[in-house]
Tab-separated table of C-alpha atoms in Angstrom:
chain	number	residue	atom	x	y	z
A	587	MET	CA	72.876	125.532	227.168
A	588	VAL	CA	72.071	122.846	224.661
A	589	THR	CA	72.980	119.316	225.544
A	590	VAL	CA	74.212	118.002	222.001
A	591	PRO	CA	73.192	114.231	222.041
A	592	GLU	CA	76.299	111.639	221.460
A	593	THR	CA	76.828	108.054	219.536
A	594	MET	CA	79.410	105.222	219.884
A	595	ILE	CA	82.783	104.839	218.157
A	596	SER	CA	85.427	102.655	218.794
A	597	SER	CA	88.504	103.338	220.753
A	598	SER	CA	91.602	102.225	222.734
A	599	ASP	CA	88.553	102.434	225.875
A	600	GLY	CA	86.411	99.850	224.158
A	601	ALA	CA	82.819	102.333	222.723
A	602	ARG	CA	83.466	105.502	223.639
A	603	ALA	CA	81.142	108.631	223.299
A	604	ILE	CA	81.429	110.975	220.722
A	605	PRO	CA	79.346	114.308	220.478
A	606	ILE	CA	76.877	114.653	217.321
A	607	ILE	CA	77.633	118.252	216.341
A	608	ALA	CA	81.461	119.133	216.292
A	609	LEU	CA	82.117	123.185	215.563
A	610	GLY	CA	84.798	123.047	212.824
A	611	THR	CA	88.132	124.671	212.419
A	612	ALA	CA	88.810	125.055	208.913
A	613	THR	CA	88.849	128.437	206.608
A	614	GLU	CA	90.157	129.683	203.964
A	615	SER	CA	92.115	132.124	205.811
A	616	SER	CA	93.218	129.816	208.304
A	617	ILE	CA	95.195	126.759	205.874
A	618	ALA	CA	96.568	130.306	203.762
A	619	GLY	CA	98.006	131.085	207.115
A	620	THR	CA	96.434	134.454	207.391
A	621	ASP	CA	94.066	134.187	210.249
A	622	VAL	CA	92.904	131.440	212.139
A	623	VAL	CA	89.521	131.027	214.671
A	624	ALA	CA	89.969	132.815	218.072
A	625	PRO	CA	90.233	130.735	220.995
A	626	SER	CA	87.636	133.421	222.326
A	627	THR	CA	85.104	132.048	219.181
A	628	ILE	CA	85.798	128.709	221.228
A	629	ILE	CA	84.723	129.240	224.570
A	630	GLU	CA	81.946	131.260	223.379
A	631	ALA	CA	80.935	127.821	221.739
A	632	ILE	CA	81.803	125.434	225.132
A	633	LYS	CA	79.387	128.455	226.810
A	634	LEU	CA	76.757	127.290	224.408
A	635	GLY	CA	77.111	123.970	224.687
A	636	TYR	CA	80.131	122.204	221.939
A	637	ARG	CA	82.326	119.763	223.497
A	638	HIS	CA	83.466	118.442	219.880
A	639	PHE	CA	85.752	120.570	218.336
A	640	ASP	CA	87.270	119.482	214.611
A	641	THR	CA	90.832	121.038	213.606
A	642	ALA	CA	93.576	119.688	211.669
A	643	ALA	CA	97.373	119.498	210.651
A	644	ILE	CA	96.270	121.983	207.628
A	645	TYR	CA	93.929	124.173	208.995
A	646	GLN	CA	96.686	125.781	211.424
A	647	THR	CA	93.752	126.206	213.966
A	648	GLU	CA	94.874	123.727	216.793
A	649	LYS	CA	97.284	126.181	218.443
A	650	SER	CA	93.974	128.536	218.860
A	651	VAL	CA	91.472	124.998	219.962
A	652	GLY	CA	94.293	124.754	222.693
A	653	GLU	CA	94.657	127.983	224.155
A	654	ALA	CA	90.698	127.943	223.888
A	655	ILE	CA	91.269	124.641	226.179
A	656	ALA	CA	93.488	125.675	229.071
A	657	GLU	CA	91.325	129.098	229.047
A	658	ALA	CA	88.515	126.591	229.702
A	659	LEU	CA	89.662	124.935	232.295
A	660	ARG	CA	91.075	128.123	233.851
A	661	LEU	CA	87.553	129.948	233.816
A	662	GLY	CA	85.913	126.491	234.923
A	663	ARG	CA	83.652	126.546	231.397
A	664	ILE	CA	84.635	122.660	231.579
A	665	LYS	CA	86.186	120.824	235.191
A	666	SER	CA	88.557	118.142	233.194
A	667	ARG	CA	90.079	118.068	229.878
A	668	SER	CA	87.811	114.495	229.060
A	669	GLU	CA	84.919	117.343	228.685
A	670	LEU	CA	85.779	117.686	225.451
A	671	PHE	CA	86.297	116.041	222.609
A	672	ILE	CA	89.151	116.750	219.723
A	673	THR	CA	89.717	115.393	216.395
A	674	THR	CA	92.605	116.447	214.149
A	675	LYS	CA	94.260	115.234	211.025
A	676	LEU	CA	97.044	114.086	209.557
A	677	TRP	CA	97.990	115.875	206.331
A	678	CYS	CA	99.253	114.759	203.262
A	679	ASP	CA	102.747	115.274	203.159
A	680	SER	CA	103.040	112.991	206.882
A	681	VAL	CA	101.652	109.785	205.807
A	682	ASP	CA	105.048	107.765	205.503
A	683	ARG	CA	105.428	105.280	208.484
A	684	HIS	CA	108.292	107.201	210.256
A	685	LEU	CA	106.820	110.416	209.735
A	686	LEU	CA	103.708	109.714	211.298
A	687	VAL	CA	103.993	109.593	214.719
A	688	PRO	CA	106.058	112.552	215.186
A	689	ALA	CA	103.275	114.733	213.226
A	690	ILE	CA	100.435	113.296	215.626
A	691	LYS	CA	102.999	114.214	218.870
A	692	ASN	CA	103.287	117.637	217.019
A	693	SER	CA	99.857	118.197	217.113
A	694	LEU	CA	99.266	117.067	220.436
A	695	LYS	CA	101.826	120.038	221.344
A	696	ASN	CA	100.191	122.542	219.323
A	697	LEU	CA	97.004	121.394	221.178
A	698	GLY	CA	98.745	121.644	224.443
A	699	VAL	CA	97.035	117.865	225.465
A	700	GLU	CA	98.428	114.345	226.045
A	701	TYR	CA	95.913	112.626	223.709
A	702	VAL	CA	93.461	113.334	221.093
A	703	ASP	CA	89.704	111.886	220.854
A	704	LEU	CA	90.015	110.741	217.525
A	705	TYR	CA	92.534	110.863	214.441
A	706	LEU	CA	92.054	111.142	210.894
A	707	ILE	CA	94.220	110.742	207.689
A	708	HIS	CA	92.946	113.742	205.863
A	709	TRP	CA	93.373	112.547	202.179
A	710	PRO	CA	94.112	109.358	200.556
A	711	LEU	CA	96.821	111.098	199.523
A	712	LYS	CA	100.558	111.484	199.906
A	713	ILE	CA	102.383	115.120	198.784
A	714	VAL	CA	105.855	115.546	198.095
A	715	LEU	CA	107.013	118.920	197.880
A	716	GLU	CA	110.464	120.644	197.836
A	717	ASP	CA	109.551	124.134	198.863
A	718	GLU	CA	106.762	125.262	201.262
A	719	LEU	CA	103.044	124.356	200.956
A	720	ASN	CA	101.422	126.650	198.392
A	721	PHE	CA	97.984	126.335	196.753
A	722	PRO	CA	97.358	125.343	193.953
A	723	ILE	CA	99.675	122.394	194.328
A	724	PRO	CA	101.476	121.211	191.495
A	725	SER	CA	99.924	117.917	190.288
A	726	GLU	CA	103.413	116.035	189.868
A	727	CYS	CA	103.422	116.416	193.899
A	728	ILE	CA	100.835	114.083	194.045
A	729	PHE	CA	101.488	111.059	194.874
A	730	PRO	CA	99.332	107.155	196.320
A	731	MET	CA	99.949	106.455	199.482
A	732	ASP	CA	100.913	103.201	200.743
A	733	LEU	CA	97.913	102.926	202.816
A	734	LYS	CA	98.406	99.706	204.474
A	735	GLN	CA	102.017	101.239	205.886
A	736	THR	CA	100.570	104.558	206.777
A	737	TRP	CA	97.599	102.887	208.495
A	738	GLU	CA	99.843	100.813	210.836
A	739	ALA	CA	101.435	103.424	211.864
A	740	MET	CA	97.962	105.178	212.632
A	741	GLU	CA	97.226	101.576	215.018
A	742	GLU	CA	100.795	102.483	216.298
A	743	CYS	CA	99.149	106.201	217.509
A	744	GLN	CA	96.417	104.287	219.400
A	745	ASN	CA	98.213	101.804	220.591
A	746	LEU	CA	100.744	104.335	221.619
A	747	GLY	CA	97.565	106.453	223.915
A	748	LEU	CA	98.485	109.266	221.845
A	749	THR	CA	94.923	109.147	219.961
A	750	LYS	CA	91.771	107.614	221.466
A	751	SER	CA	90.092	106.563	218.010
A	752	ILE	CA	91.293	106.386	214.235
A	753	GLY	CA	89.729	106.783	210.832
A	754	VAL	CA	89.508	108.038	207.520
A	755	SER	CA	88.693	111.295	206.010
A	756	ASN	CA	87.520	111.678	202.033
A	757	PHE	CA	87.481	108.007	201.865
A	758	SER	CA	85.668	105.964	199.546
A	759	THR	CA	84.027	102.538	199.917
A	760	ASN	CA	87.420	101.012	197.527
A	761	LYS	CA	89.460	102.767	199.910
A	762	ILE	CA	88.063	101.477	203.137
A	763	GLN	CA	87.386	98.428	202.154
A	764	GLN	CA	91.400	98.285	201.654
A	765	ILE	CA	91.970	99.225	204.880
A	766	LEU	CA	89.684	96.274	206.324
A	767	SER	CA	91.431	93.685	204.667
A	768	PHE	CA	94.560	94.380	206.468
A	769	ALA	CA	93.678	96.486	209.181
A	770	LYS	CA	94.293	95.233	213.025
A	771	ILE	CA	91.770	98.377	214.230
A	772	PRO	CA	89.300	99.373	211.718
A	773	PRO	CA	88.408	103.092	210.879
A	774	ALA	CA	85.553	104.138	213.726
A	775	VAL	CA	85.493	107.453	211.559
A	776	ASN	CA	84.924	108.633	207.765
A	777	GLN	CA	84.679	112.517	207.921
A	778	VAL	CA	83.091	113.299	204.083
A	779	LYS	CA	81.423	115.846	202.410
A	780	MET	CA	77.632	115.570	202.904
A	781	ASN	CA	74.255	116.997	202.842
A	782	PRO	CA	70.943	116.849	201.214
A	783	LEU	CA	72.296	117.703	197.542
A	784	TRP	CA	75.348	115.140	197.969
A	785	GLN	CA	73.527	112.696	200.394
A	786	GLN	CA	76.502	110.235	200.219
A	787	LYS	CA	73.958	107.546	200.302
A	788	LYS	CA	75.908	104.153	199.594
A	789	LEU	CA	78.858	105.382	200.948
A	790	ASN	CA	76.685	105.587	204.161
A	791	LYS	CA	74.862	102.552	204.353
A	792	PHE	CA	78.204	100.886	203.489
A	793	CYS	CA	79.473	102.258	206.870
A	794	LYS	CA	77.026	101.425	208.804
A	795	GLU	CA	77.301	98.096	207.871
A	796	ASN	CA	80.948	98.019	209.174
A	797	SER	CA	80.326	100.466	212.139
A	798	ILE	CA	81.903	103.420	210.943
A	799	LEU	CA	80.609	106.380	212.320
A	800	VAL	CA	80.233	108.625	208.647
A	801	THR	CA	80.481	113.140	210.072
A	802	ALA	CA	79.575	115.046	207.554
A	803	TYR	CA	81.789	118.171	206.631
A	804	SER	CA	79.948	121.313	204.519
A	805	PRO	CA	76.924	120.229	205.780
A	806	LEU	CA	75.473	123.601	204.572
A	807	GLY	CA	77.676	123.237	201.426
A	808	ALA	CA	80.299	125.357	202.609
A	809	VAL	CA	78.536	128.786	201.715
A	810	GLY	CA	80.890	131.574	201.079
A	811	ASN	CA	83.948	129.732	200.935
A	812	ASN	CA	85.227	130.754	197.462
A	813	ALA	CA	87.630	127.872	197.630
A	814	TRP	CA	85.327	124.912	197.771
A	815	GLY	CA	82.217	126.495	199.036
A	816	HIS	CA	79.139	127.140	197.066
A	817	ASN	CA	75.402	128.550	198.093
A	818	ARG	CA	72.540	125.569	195.703
A	819	VAL	CA	71.642	124.008	200.021
A	820	MET	CA	70.920	127.628	201.214
A	821	GLU	CA	68.942	128.485	197.851
A	822	CYS	CA	67.344	125.121	197.870
A	823	ASP	CA	63.450	125.811	197.399
A	824	ILE	CA	62.570	122.677	199.092
A	825	LEU	CA	65.072	123.007	201.726
A	826	LYS	CA	63.638	126.690	201.988
A	827	ASP	CA	59.804	125.230	202.002
A	828	ILE	CA	60.549	122.870	204.709
A	829	ALA	CA	62.254	125.693	206.683
A	830	LYS	CA	59.259	128.081	205.955
A	831	SER	CA	56.393	125.874	207.336
A	832	LYS	CA	58.142	124.847	210.136
A	833	GLY	CA	59.468	127.982	211.710
A	834	LYS	CA	63.124	127.268	211.180
A	835	THR	CA	65.571	128.170	209.137
A	836	VAL	CA	66.941	125.930	206.204
A	837	ALA	CA	70.568	125.768	207.788
A	838	GLN	CA	68.546	123.986	210.430
A	839	VAL	CA	66.412	121.812	208.253
A	840	SER	CA	69.458	120.689	206.536
A	841	LEU	CA	71.752	119.932	209.972
A	842	ARG	CA	68.160	117.942	211.416
A	843	TRP	CA	68.124	115.601	208.124
A	844	LEU	CA	71.793	114.652	208.511
A	845	TYR	CA	70.972	113.650	212.244
A	846	GLU	CA	68.374	111.670	211.332
A	847	GLN	CA	70.693	109.692	208.641
A	848	GLY	CA	71.934	109.145	211.649
A	849	VAL	CA	75.549	110.852	211.181
A	850	SER	CA	77.428	112.907	213.031
A	851	ILE	CA	78.508	116.698	211.888
A	852	ALA	CA	81.169	118.953	211.497
A	853	VAL	CA	79.561	122.134	211.159
A	854	LYS	CA	81.463	125.589	210.939
A	855	SER	CA	80.244	129.191	212.030
A	856	PHE	CA	82.239	132.118	214.230
A	857	ASN	CA	79.047	133.992	214.580
A	858	THR	CA	76.934	133.440	218.137
A	859	GLU	CA	73.577	133.461	216.679
A	860	ARG	CA	74.242	130.798	214.190
A	861	MET	CA	76.398	128.442	216.532
A	862	LYS	CA	73.190	128.216	218.139
A	863	GLN	CA	70.911	127.289	215.615
A	864	ASN	CA	73.432	124.971	214.397
A	865	VAL	CA	72.493	123.081	218.218
A	866	ASP	CA	68.586	123.879	218.202
A	867	ILE	CA	67.687	120.632	215.621
A	868	PHE	CA	66.904	118.145	218.525
A	869	ASP	CA	63.653	118.963	220.362
A	870	TRP	CA	61.955	118.226	216.784
A	871	SER	CA	61.944	115.933	213.745
A	872	LEU	CA	61.040	116.074	210.383
A	873	THR	CA	58.295	114.459	208.691
A	874	ASP	CA	58.215	111.141	206.293
A	875	GLU	CA	56.410	113.357	203.311
A	876	GLU	CA	59.492	116.487	204.609
A	877	LEU	CA	62.115	113.188	204.462
A	878	ASN	CA	60.785	112.077	201.006
A	879	LYS	CA	60.987	115.659	199.631
A	880	ILE	CA	65.115	116.230	200.574
A	881	ASP	CA	65.458	112.125	198.998
A	882	LYS	CA	64.664	113.293	195.479
A	883	ILE	CA	66.443	116.113	195.712
A	884	PRO	CA	68.828	116.170	192.574
A	885	GLN	CA	72.205	115.447	193.150
A	886	HIS	CA	74.960	118.096	192.242
A	887	ARG	CA	78.303	116.175	192.446
A	888	ARG	CA	80.748	119.004	193.020
A	889	ILE	CA	84.500	118.750	191.626
A	890	TYR	CA	87.168	117.910	194.404
A	891	LEU	CA	89.551	120.494	195.743
A	892	LEU	CA	91.509	120.360	197.882
A	893	GLY	CA	92.344	124.304	199.339
A	894	SER	CA	92.193	125.971	196.145
A	895	MET	CA	93.567	122.523	194.426
A	896	VAL	CA	91.169	121.365	191.759
A	897	LEU	CA	91.594	117.543	191.624
A	898	GLU	CA	89.949	116.489	188.838
A	899	HIS	CA	92.555	115.946	186.148
A	900	ASN	CA	95.118	114.268	188.046
A	901	ASP	CA	95.332	110.209	187.460
A	902	VAL	CA	96.294	109.455	191.849
A	903	VAL	CA	93.083	111.225	192.572
A	904	ASP	CA	91.443	110.002	190.132
A	905	GLU	CA	91.024	106.506	192.493
A	906	ILE	CA	88.924	108.556	195.147
A	907	ASP	CA	85.988	107.260	193.211
A	908	ALA	CA	84.018	110.532	191.539
A	909	GLU	CA	83.539	112.616	194.674
A	910	LEU	CA	83.741	109.110	196.578
A	911	ASP	CA	80.346	107.590	196.240
A	912	GLU	CA	77.367	107.911	194.366
């Protein structure tokens, strides 16, 4: 079993440890409500050394994660809930102040826990639907969010002990600066898309300067995901050459590169062998020459996607700042 390194984030208990690698649980099928990650997969991940699990209200995987926590305790894989770090996220239909605390309480009910370790605003958007959620979401149903009142409600969640830390996801430097201008509790984390082909240098630098940990999702480009993924990371010749020379996989090189950028990583694979490989990145390193080669990889901006919804031609979403920050 691999011991995954930890870093520190701010919390209601002061500086608090967060495992560098999280197992993500989002899939196209789970968001569509047709399939979810099996609790047995999460149990297997715990056996391999994973201690951080990333879910969200929209993923429809909170119950599976909760069932896995209960089963891991029953089997003795973990001795207490506190051995696991659980992240979940507020969906865009519950960003109004009066809806936010009930939303996290519903997530806690799904998870079967009294608190989560980290609660994130999933997107800097408000969605209002008259009918059930279906993708693509009509642009007329997307609105700006009242960031101040939403963040005040997030702070209330932490003050009530419903979450240890609060943060954001898919937020640009501009949006974070707005929060910092009025926040009593600053964001601990910003979870964004980041990989060697979309390196987020400006955003990562800004977050470090403000003691905000970046968590990279789609660290391999979300290859195999038809809604928002691509194979450019896995097919990158520079990464292939480095992987071949080191006897590693392209995925391992990409994850190691992220680790060396000082970020945490939400990686998703439910294949046991690949889950093993994804945490086998800590006893070796990239050379300065290799890092320099990766640094010069041409960057590929990809149209923002929210589930199956393309977010380009929408004035509200344009404020996300051209896929966060180049």
